[in-house]
PDB file of C-alpha atoms in Angstrom:
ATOM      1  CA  UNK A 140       0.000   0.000   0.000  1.00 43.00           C
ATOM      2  CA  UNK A 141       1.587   3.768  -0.683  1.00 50.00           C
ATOM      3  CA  UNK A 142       2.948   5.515   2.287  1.00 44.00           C
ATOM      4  CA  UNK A 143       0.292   8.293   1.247  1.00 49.00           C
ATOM      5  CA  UNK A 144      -2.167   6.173   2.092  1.00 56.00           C
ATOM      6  CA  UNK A 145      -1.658   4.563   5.696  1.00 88.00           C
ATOM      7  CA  UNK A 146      -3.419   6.483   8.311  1.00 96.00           C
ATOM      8  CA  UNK A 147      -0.859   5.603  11.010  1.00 95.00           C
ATOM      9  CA  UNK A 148      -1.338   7.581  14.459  1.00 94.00           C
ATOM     10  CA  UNK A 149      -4.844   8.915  13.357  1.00 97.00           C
ATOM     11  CA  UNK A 150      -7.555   9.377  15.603  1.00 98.00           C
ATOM     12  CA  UNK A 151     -10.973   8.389  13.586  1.00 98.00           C
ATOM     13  CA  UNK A 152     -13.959   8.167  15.053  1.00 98.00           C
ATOM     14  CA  UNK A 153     -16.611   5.832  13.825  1.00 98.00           C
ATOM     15  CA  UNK A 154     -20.329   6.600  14.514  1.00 98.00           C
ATOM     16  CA  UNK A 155     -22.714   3.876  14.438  1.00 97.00           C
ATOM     17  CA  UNK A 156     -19.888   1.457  14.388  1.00 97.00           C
ATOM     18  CA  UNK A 157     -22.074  -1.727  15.526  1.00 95.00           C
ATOM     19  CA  UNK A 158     -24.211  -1.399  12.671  1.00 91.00           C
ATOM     20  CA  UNK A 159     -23.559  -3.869   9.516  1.00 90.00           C
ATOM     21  CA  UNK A 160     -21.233  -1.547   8.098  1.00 95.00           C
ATOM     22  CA  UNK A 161     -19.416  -0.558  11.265  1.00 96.00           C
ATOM     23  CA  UNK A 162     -16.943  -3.835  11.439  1.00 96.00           C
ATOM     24  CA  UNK A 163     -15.686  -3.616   8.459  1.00 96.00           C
ATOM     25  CA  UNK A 164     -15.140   0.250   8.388  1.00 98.00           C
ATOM     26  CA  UNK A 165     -13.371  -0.261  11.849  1.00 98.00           C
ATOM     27  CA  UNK A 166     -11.587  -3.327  10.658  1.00 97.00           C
ATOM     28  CA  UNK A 167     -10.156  -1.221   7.502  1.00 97.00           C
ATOM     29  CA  UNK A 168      -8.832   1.287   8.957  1.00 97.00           C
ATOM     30  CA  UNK A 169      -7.087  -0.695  11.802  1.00 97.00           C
ATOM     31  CA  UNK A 170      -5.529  -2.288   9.232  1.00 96.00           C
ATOM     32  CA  UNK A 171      -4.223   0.966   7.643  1.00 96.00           C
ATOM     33  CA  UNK A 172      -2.921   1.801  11.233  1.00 96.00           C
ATOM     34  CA  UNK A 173      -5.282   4.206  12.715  1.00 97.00           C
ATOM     35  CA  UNK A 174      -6.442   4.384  16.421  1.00 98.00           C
ATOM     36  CA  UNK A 175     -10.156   3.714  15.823  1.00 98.00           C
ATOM     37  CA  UNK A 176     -12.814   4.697  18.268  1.00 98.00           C
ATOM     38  CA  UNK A 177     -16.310   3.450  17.823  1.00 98.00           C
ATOM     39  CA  UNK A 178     -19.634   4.245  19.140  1.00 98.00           C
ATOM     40  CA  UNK A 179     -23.361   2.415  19.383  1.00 97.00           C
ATOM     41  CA  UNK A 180     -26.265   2.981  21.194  1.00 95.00           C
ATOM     42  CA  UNK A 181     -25.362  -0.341  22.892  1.00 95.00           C
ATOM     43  CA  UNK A 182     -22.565  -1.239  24.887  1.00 96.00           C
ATOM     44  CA  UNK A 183     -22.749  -4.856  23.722  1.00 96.00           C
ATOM     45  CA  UNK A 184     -22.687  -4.209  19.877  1.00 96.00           C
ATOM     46  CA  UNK A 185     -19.398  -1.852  20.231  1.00 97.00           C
ATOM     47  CA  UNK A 186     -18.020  -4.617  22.478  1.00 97.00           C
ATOM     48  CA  UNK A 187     -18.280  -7.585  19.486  1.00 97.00           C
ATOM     49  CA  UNK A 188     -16.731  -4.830  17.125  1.00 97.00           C
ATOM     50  CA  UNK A 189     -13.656  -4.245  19.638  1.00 97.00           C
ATOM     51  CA  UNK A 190     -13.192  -8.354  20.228  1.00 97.00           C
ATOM     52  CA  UNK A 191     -13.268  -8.977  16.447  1.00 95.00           C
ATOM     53  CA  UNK A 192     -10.613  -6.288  15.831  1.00 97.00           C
ATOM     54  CA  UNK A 193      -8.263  -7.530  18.471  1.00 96.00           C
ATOM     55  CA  UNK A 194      -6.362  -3.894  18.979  1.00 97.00           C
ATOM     56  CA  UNK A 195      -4.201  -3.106  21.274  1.00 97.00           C
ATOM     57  CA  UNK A 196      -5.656  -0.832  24.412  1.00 95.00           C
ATOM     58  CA  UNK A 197      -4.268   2.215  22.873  1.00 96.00           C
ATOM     59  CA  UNK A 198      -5.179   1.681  19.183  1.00 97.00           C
ATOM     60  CA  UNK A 199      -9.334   0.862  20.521  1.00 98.00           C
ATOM     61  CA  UNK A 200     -11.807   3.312  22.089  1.00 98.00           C
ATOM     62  CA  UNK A 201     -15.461   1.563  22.163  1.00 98.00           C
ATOM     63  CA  UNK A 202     -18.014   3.334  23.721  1.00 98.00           C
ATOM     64  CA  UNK A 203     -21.903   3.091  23.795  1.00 98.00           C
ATOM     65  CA  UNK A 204     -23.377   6.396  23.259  1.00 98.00           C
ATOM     66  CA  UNK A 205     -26.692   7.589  22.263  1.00 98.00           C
ATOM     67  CA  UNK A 206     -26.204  10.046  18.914  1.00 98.00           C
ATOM     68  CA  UNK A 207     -29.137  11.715  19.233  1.00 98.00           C
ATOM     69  CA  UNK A 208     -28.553  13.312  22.480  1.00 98.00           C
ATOM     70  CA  UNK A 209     -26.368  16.253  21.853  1.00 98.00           C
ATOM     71  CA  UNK A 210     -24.472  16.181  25.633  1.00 98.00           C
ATOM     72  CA  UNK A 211     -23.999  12.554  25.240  1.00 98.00           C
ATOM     73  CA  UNK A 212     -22.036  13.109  21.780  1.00 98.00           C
ATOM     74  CA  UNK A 213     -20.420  15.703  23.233  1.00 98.00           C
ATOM     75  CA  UNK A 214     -19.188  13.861  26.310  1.00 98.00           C
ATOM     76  CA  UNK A 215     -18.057  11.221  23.704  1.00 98.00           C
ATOM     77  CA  UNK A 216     -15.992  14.176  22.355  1.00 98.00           C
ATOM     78  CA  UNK A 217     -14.330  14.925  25.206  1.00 98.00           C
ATOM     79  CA  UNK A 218     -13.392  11.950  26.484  1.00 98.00           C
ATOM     80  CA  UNK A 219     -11.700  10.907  23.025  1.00 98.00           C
ATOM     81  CA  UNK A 220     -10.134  14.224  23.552  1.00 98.00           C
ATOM     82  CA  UNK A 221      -8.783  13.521  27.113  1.00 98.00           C
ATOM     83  CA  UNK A 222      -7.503  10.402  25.887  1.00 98.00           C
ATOM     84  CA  UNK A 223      -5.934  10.490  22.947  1.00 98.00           C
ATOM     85  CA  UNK A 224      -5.841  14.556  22.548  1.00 98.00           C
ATOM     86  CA  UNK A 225      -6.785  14.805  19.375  1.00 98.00           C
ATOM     87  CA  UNK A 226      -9.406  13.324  16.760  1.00 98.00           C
ATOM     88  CA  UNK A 227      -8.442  13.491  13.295  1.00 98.00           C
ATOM     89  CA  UNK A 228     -11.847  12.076  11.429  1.00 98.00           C
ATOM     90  CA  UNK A 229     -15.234  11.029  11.594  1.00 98.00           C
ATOM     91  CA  UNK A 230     -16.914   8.425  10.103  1.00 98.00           C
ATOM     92  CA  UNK A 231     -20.840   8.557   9.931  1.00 98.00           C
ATOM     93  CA  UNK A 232     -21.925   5.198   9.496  1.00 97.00           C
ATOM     94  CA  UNK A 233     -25.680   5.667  11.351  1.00 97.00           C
ATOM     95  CA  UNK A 234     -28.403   4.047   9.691  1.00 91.00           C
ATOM     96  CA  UNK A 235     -31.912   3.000   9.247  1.00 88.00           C
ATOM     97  CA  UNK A 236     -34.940   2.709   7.069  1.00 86.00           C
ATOM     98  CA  UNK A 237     -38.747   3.068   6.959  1.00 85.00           C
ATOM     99  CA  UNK A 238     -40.649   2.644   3.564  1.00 84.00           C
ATOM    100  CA  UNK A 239     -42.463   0.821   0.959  1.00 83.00           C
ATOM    101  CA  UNK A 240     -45.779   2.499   1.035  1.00 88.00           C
ATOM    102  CA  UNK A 241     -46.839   5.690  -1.079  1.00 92.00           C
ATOM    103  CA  UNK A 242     -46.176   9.258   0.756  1.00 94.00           C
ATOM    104  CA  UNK A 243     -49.540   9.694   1.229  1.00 94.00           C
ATOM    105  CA  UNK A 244     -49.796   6.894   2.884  1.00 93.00           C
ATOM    106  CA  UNK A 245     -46.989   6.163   4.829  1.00 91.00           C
ATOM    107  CA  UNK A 246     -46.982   6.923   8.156  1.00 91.00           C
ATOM    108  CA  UNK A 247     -45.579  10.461   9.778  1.00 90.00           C
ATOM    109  CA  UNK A 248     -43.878   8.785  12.481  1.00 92.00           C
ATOM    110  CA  UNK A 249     -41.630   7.281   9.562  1.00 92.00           C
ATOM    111  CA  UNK A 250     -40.490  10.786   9.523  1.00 94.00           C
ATOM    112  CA  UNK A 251     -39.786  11.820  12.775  1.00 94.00           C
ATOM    113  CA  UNK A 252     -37.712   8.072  13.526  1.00 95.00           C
ATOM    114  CA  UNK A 253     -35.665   9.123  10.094  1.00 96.00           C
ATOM    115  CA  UNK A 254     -35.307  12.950  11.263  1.00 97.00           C
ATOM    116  CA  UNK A 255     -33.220  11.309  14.379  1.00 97.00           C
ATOM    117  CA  UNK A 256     -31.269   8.454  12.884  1.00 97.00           C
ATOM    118  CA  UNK A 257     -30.328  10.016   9.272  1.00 97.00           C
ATOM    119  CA  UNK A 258     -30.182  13.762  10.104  1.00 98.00           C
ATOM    120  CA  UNK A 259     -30.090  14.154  13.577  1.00 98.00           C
ATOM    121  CA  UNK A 260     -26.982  12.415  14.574  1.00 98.00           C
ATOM    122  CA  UNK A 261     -25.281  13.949  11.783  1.00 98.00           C
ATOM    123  CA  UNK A 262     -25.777  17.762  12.622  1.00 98.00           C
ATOM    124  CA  UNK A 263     -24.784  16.694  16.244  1.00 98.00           C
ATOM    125  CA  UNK A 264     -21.858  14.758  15.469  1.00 98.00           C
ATOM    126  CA  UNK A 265     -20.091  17.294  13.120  1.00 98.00           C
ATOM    127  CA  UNK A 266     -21.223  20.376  15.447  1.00 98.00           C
ATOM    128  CA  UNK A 267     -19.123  18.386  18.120  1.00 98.00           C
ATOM    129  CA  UNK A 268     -16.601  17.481  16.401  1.00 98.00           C
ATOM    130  CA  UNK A 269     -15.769  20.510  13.911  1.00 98.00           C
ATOM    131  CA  UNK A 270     -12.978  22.298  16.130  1.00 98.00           C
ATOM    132  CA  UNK A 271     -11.397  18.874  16.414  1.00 98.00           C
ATOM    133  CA  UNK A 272     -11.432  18.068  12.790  1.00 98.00           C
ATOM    134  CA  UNK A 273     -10.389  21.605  11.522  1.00 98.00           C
ATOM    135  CA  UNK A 274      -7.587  21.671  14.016  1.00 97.00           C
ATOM    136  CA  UNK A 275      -5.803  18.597  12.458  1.00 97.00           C
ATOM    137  CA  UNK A 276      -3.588  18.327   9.783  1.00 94.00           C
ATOM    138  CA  UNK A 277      -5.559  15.647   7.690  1.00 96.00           C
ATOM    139  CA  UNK A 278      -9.130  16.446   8.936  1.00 98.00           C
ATOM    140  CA  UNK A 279     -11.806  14.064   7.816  1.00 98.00           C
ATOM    141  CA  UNK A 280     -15.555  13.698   7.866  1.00 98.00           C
ATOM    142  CA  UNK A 281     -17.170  10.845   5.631  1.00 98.00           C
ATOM    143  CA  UNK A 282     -20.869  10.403   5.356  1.00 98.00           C
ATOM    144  CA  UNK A 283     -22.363   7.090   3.634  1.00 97.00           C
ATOM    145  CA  UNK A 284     -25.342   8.360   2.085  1.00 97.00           C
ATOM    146  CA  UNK A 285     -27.610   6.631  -0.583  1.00 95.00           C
ATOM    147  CA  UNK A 286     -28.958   7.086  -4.257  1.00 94.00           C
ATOM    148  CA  UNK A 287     -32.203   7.756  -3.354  1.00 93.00           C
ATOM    149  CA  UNK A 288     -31.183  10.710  -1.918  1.00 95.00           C
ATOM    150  CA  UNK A 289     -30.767  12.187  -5.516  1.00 93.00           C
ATOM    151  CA  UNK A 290     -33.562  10.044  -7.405  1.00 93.00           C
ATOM    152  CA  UNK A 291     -35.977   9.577  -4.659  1.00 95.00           C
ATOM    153  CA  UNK A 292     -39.395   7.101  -5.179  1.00 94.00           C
ATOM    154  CA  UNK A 293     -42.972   7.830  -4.459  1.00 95.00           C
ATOM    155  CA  UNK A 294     -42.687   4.650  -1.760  1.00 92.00           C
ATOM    156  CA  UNK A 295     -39.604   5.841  -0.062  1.00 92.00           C
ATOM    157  CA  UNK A 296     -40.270   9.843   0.502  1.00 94.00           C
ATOM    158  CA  UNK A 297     -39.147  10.138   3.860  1.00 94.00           C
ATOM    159  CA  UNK A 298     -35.907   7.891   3.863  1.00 95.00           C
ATOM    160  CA  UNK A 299     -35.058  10.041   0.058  1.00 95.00           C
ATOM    161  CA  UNK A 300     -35.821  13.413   2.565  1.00 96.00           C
ATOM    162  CA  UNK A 301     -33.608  12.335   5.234  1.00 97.00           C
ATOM    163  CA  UNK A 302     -31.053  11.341   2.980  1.00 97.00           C
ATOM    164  CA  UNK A 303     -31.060  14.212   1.097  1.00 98.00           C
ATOM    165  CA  UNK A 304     -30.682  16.841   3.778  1.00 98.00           C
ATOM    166  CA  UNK A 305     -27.910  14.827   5.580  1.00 98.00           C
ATOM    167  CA  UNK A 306     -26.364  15.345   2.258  1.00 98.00           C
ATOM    168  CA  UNK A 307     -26.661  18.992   2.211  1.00 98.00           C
ATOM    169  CA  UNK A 308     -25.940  19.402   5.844  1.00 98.00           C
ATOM    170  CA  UNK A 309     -22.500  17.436   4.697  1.00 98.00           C
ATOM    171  CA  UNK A 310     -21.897  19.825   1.625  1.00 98.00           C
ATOM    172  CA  UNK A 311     -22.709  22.949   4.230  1.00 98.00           C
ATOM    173  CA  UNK A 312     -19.941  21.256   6.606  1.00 98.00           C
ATOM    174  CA  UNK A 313     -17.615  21.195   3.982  1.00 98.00           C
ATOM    175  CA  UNK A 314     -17.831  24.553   2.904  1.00 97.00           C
ATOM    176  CA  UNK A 315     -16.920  25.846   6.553  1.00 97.00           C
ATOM    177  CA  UNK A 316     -13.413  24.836   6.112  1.00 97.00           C
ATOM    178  CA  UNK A 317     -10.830  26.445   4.355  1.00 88.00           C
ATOM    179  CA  UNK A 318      -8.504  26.053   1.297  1.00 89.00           C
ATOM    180  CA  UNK A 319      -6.743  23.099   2.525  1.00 89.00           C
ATOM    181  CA  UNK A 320      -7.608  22.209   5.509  1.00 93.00           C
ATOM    182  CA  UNK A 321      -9.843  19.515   6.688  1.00 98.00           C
ATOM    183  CA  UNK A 322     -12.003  17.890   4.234  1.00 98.00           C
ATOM    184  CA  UNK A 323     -15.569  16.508   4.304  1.00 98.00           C
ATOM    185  CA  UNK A 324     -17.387  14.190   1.548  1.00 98.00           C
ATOM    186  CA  UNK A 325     -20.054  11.528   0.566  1.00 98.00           C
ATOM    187  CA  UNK A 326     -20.293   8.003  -0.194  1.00 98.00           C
ATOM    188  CA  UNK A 327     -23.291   6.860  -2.365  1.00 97.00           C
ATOM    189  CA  UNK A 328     -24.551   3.091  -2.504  1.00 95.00           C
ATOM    190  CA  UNK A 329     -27.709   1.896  -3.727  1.00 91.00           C
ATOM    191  CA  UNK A 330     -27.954  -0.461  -1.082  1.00 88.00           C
ATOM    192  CA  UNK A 331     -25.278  -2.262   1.309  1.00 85.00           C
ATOM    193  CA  UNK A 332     -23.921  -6.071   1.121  1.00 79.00           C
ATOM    194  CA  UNK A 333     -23.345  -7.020   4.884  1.00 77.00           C
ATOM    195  CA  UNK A 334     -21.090 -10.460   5.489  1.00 79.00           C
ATOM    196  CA  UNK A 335     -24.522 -11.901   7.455  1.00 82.00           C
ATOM    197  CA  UNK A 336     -26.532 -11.334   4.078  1.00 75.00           C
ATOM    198  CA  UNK A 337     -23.925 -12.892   2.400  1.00 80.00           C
ATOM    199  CA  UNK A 338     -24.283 -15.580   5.018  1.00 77.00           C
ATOM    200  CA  UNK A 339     -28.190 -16.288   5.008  1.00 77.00           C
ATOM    201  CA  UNK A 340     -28.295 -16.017   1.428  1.00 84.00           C
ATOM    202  CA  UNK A 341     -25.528 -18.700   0.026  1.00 82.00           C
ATOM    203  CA  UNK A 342     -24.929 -18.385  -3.921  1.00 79.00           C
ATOM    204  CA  UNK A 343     -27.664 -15.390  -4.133  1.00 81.00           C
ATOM    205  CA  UNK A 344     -26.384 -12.269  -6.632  1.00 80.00           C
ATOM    206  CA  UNK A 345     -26.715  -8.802  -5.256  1.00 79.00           C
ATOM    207  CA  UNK A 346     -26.199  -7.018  -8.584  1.00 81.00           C
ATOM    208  CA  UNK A 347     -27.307  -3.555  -7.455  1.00 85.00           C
ATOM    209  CA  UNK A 348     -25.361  -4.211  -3.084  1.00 83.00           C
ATOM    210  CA  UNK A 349     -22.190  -2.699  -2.583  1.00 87.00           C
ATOM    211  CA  UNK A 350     -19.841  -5.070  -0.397  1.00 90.00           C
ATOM    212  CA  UNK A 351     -19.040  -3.650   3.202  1.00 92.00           C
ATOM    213  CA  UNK A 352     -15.609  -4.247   2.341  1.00 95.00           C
ATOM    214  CA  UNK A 353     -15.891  -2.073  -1.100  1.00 95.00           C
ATOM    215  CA  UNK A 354     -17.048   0.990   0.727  1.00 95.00           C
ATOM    216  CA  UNK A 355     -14.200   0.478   3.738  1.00 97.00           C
ATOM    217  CA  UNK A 356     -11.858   0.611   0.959  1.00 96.00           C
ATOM    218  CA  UNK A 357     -13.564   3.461  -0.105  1.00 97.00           C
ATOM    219  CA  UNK A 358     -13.601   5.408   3.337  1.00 98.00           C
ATOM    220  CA  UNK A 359     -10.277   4.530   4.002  1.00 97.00           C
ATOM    221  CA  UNK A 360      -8.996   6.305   0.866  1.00 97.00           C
ATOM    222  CA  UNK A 361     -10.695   9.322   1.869  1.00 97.00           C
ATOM    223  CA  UNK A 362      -9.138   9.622   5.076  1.00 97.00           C
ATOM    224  CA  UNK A 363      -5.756   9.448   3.731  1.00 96.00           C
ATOM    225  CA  UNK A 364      -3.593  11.923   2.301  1.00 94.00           C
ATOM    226  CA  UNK A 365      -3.897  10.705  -1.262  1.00 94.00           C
ATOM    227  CA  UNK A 366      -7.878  12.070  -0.876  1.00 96.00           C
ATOM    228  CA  UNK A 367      -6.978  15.739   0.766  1.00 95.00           C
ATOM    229  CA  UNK A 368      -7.786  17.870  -2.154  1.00 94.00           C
ATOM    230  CA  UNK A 369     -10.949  16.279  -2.255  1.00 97.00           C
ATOM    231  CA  UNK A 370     -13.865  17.968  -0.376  1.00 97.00           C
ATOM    232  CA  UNK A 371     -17.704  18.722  -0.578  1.00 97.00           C
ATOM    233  CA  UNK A 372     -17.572  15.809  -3.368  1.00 97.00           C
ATOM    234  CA  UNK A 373     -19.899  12.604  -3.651  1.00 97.00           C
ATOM    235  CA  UNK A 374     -17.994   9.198  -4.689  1.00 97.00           C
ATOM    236  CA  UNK A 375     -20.830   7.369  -5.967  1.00 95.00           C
ATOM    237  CA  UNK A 376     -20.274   3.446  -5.810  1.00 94.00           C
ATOM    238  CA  UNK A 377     -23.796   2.720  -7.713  1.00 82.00           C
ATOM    239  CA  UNK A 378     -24.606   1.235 -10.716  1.00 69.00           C
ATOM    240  CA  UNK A 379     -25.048   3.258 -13.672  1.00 64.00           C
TER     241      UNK A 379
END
């Protein structure tokens, strides 16, 4: 791998890292040598993450915190700070889904569980963390995002929404930083390919999934050096 591209001695943080995107996210870049600090709602899911890395102590920080409480992230903040004085990117890796009926239809409350989850724990998360990440030399923030959030369907209004104004709150986040400095951008799937689909579905195609391991690859690239002239950009890993 090029020297430009090992994140060696960077702090990232990962939220939503028990999700089924999270292990394999943390698991990259560990393996490009950053300290890696994760965070769930439960304690439990960032525990599995932290025994299936198998860091060191000082290279793992797992911590169950609730996103969508603005004093918890920013308690999650601090203590990252206190320990390893720095944090040099964030990873947004939160989650979930409500659809399949038209908008006219579907339930408001499909809204207002979105609102939290998609855009939510994104304004809090890069409100806490902006001093940290524009105060480091190779300052990251990487959202995973999804196509519908540029070609939203009739049966999937509110999930297209949410997607769409994490997106913009992203492209807003990038713009506060200056020539140079820290960087923030989007990944865009159609859909994600987790190892335990993979697993309950033996010899089935997922022609329009992107592997977990694909979008790693992916994140890990953007929080390298090779990726710092790259900012308020989408990297679209869709079919055409």
């Amino acid at each position: 791998m090029d020297v430009e591209q090992r994140l060696e001695g960077r702090v990232v943080a990962i939220a939503g890292v028990g999700g089924g995107l999270g292990p394999s996210v943390a698991a990259r870049l560990a393996e490009d040598g950053a300290i890696v600090a994760g965070a769930n709602r439960g304690q439990a899911e960032v525990d599995a993450v932290g025994e299936e890395l198998g860091l060191p102590a000082d290279r793992w920080d797992g911590r169950a915190v609730d996103l969508t409480d603005e004093d918890a992230v920013g308690a999650w903040r601090d203590g990252l700070v206190e320990r390893f004085g720095r944090v040099d990117g964030l990873v947004h890796l939160v989650g979930g889904w409500r659809g399949g009926q038209p908008l006219h239809e579907a339930p408001l409350a499909d809204w207002g569980l979105l609102e939290q989850l998609l855009i939510r724990t994104v304004q809090l998360t890069t409100r806490a963390f902006h001093d940290q990440l524009a105060a480091s030399e190779c300052g990251r923030f990487v959202l995973v995002s999804a196509k519908q959030a540029q070609k939203p369907s009739n049966g999937n209004a509110a999930y297209a929404a949410a997607k769409a104004a994490a997106e913009a709150w992203t492209l807003a986040f990038a713009d506060g930083f200056g020539p140079g400095g820290a960087t923030a951008n989007i990944i865009v799937v159609d859909a994600i390919l987790t190892p335990r689909m993979r697993e309950e579905n033996p010899g089935k195609e997922f022609p329009t999934f992107t592997p977990t391991e694909h979008i790693a690859d992916a994140i890990a690239w953007l929080c390298s050096d090779a990726a710092s002239e790259m900012t308020g950009a989408r990297l679209a890993l869709t079919m055409p």
